[in-house]
Amino acid sequence: MITRLAYLGITSPHTAEWPDLVRNVWGAQLVDGPDGAVRIKFDDAAWRLQIHPGDEDRTEYIGWAVNYEEDLDEVLRVCADLGVEHGRGDDELAASRDVNRLVFFTDPWGFRHEVTWGQSSVPGSFLATRPITGFVTGDQGLGHVLLLLPDIEEGHRFFSNFGFRLSDKIIVPGRLNARFYHCNTRHHSLALGQGPPGTAGLNHLMIEVKDMDDVGTGYELAQTHEVPITLSLGRHTNDGQFSFYHRTPSSFHVEYGWGGIEVDDEVWIPRVYDRTATWGHIPGEGTKGGPGLMHPLAETGVPATDAVQG
Ligand SMILES: [Fe+2]
């Protein structure tokens, strides 16, 4: 029933460091949010990434969208069956997210998910802040997130209930175990990576531009603006994304890419790859701060391999 990634919310003490990255490297648009929040627009939607001021870096919420209002009831039914904490957001919460309605649940790894219908959008309202062709969103949503979990099998069973279908796996024995899921034609909107035991976290958000040169100029500008590069330019094996990764001021990474393939769920056959990149994606300085925006878990999971970039 979930059909796309709608938005992402982060709490961070580093809100002041965000505008330079957003405006001068990504070319995305800044709008003022309430209570000092930094809101970032990638298209005509009111906003898609929000950084709330706070004492520590935290993944506050991951916002998804359904196509039909009634699908929100189905989300709640699934949550009740799974026995996870869930509820309906009131009008005030919906208004604060610029959506018509929303429901929410907390997954077994402590991530709060908000499933929404009716995201506010004003045609022609997006203004890029550097010369780029714009971002690939629409039916494909904001992009994708990769979450690190201590038990990827449990993650697979959990998220499969919400409309995510496996696109493929990347398994590098002893080093990396990741799975990629589609809920629209974007190759993946959600990816799960085996992470360290006792923690879970947001490894990266992928945002996609419409032209290869936008990635090239972004790569150059990231270095000019001293943004720590996590993975150099490269091409992914599974979704064909031409991209680079960098660290954000709030501990997680962003993949800035172009050219991801689209999948047709009717005929798609999931595959397995034994490497993440056909070329490039060489680790850089941005890897030093860790695998992402991690939070501790009450119970430790299964033994884990190294954290991933996917
Ligand atoms: Fe990615």
PDB file of N, CA and C and ligand atoms in Angstrom, residues 144 146 180 188 204-206 236 239 245 255 309-310, ligand 1:
ATOM      1  N   HIS A 144      15.429   7.454  -2.023  1.00  0.00           N
ATOM      2  CA  HIS A 144      15.417   6.255  -1.181  1.00  0.00           C
ATOM      3  C   HIS A 144      16.195   6.471   0.100  1.00  0.00           C
ATOM      4  N   LEU A 146      18.410   4.165   3.083  1.00  0.00           N
ATOM      5  CA  LEU A 146      18.996   2.886   3.481  1.00  0.00           C
ATOM      6  C   LEU A 146      19.102   2.876   4.997  1.00  0.00           C
ATOM      7  N   PHE A 180      17.207  -4.415  -1.370  1.00  0.00           N
ATOM      8  CA  PHE A 180      16.679  -3.204  -2.001  1.00  0.00           C
ATOM      9  C   PHE A 180      15.233  -3.448  -2.413  1.00  0.00           C
ATOM     10  N   HIS A 188      14.677   1.309  -6.048  1.00  0.00           N
ATOM     11  CA  HIS A 188      14.397   1.102  -4.620  1.00  0.00           C
ATOM     12  C   HIS A 188      14.066   2.413  -3.929  1.00  0.00           C
ATOM     13  N   HIS A 204      21.869   6.383   4.656  1.00  0.00           N
ATOM     14  CA  HIS A 204      21.824   7.495   3.695  1.00  0.00           C
ATOM     15  C   HIS A 204      20.444   7.721   3.091  1.00  0.00           C
ATOM     16  N   LEU A 205      20.294   8.936   2.599  1.00  0.00           N
ATOM     17  CA  LEU A 205      19.163   9.346   1.771  1.00  0.00           C
ATOM     18  C   LEU A 205      19.709   9.549   0.368  1.00  0.00           C
ATOM     19  N   MET A 206      19.021   9.020  -0.639  1.00  0.00           N
ATOM     20  CA  MET A 206      19.411   9.272  -2.023  1.00  0.00           C
ATOM     21  C   MET A 206      18.471  10.294  -2.633  1.00  0.00           C
ATOM     22  N   HIS A 236      26.490   2.261  -9.574  1.00  0.00           N
ATOM     23  CA  HIS A 236      26.024   1.079  -8.842  1.00  0.00           C
ATOM     24  C   HIS A 236      25.695  -0.086  -9.773  1.00  0.00           C
ATOM     25  N   ASP A 239      21.113  -0.667  -9.353  1.00  0.00           N
ATOM     26  CA  ASP A 239      20.163   0.295  -9.931  1.00  0.00           C
ATOM     27  C   ASP A 239      20.803   1.185 -10.991  1.00  0.00           C
ATOM     28  N   TYR A 245      28.623   9.980  -2.817  1.00  0.00           N
ATOM     29  CA  TYR A 245      28.057  10.070  -1.467  1.00  0.00           C
ATOM     30  C   TYR A 245      28.857  11.079  -0.660  1.00  0.00           C
ATOM     31  N   GLU A 255      23.383  10.366  -0.906  1.00  0.00           N
ATOM     32  CA  GLU A 255      23.821   9.929  -2.233  1.00  0.00           C
ATOM     33  C   GLU A 255      23.172  10.888  -3.229  1.00  0.00           C
ATOM     34  N   GLN A 309      27.412   0.836   2.309  1.00  0.00           N
ATOM     35  CA  GLN A 309      26.876   1.889   1.446  1.00  0.00           C
ATOM     36  C   GLN A 309      26.223   1.145   0.299  1.00  0.00           C
ATOM     37  N   GLY A 310      25.012   1.449  -0.034  1.00  0.00           N
ATOM     38  CA  GLY A 310      24.365   0.720  -1.126  1.00  0.00           C
ATOM     39  C   GLY A 310      23.568   1.635  -2.017  1.00  0.00           C
TER      40      GLY A 310
HETATM   41 FE    FE B   1      21.718   4.456  -2.345  1.00  0.00          FE
END
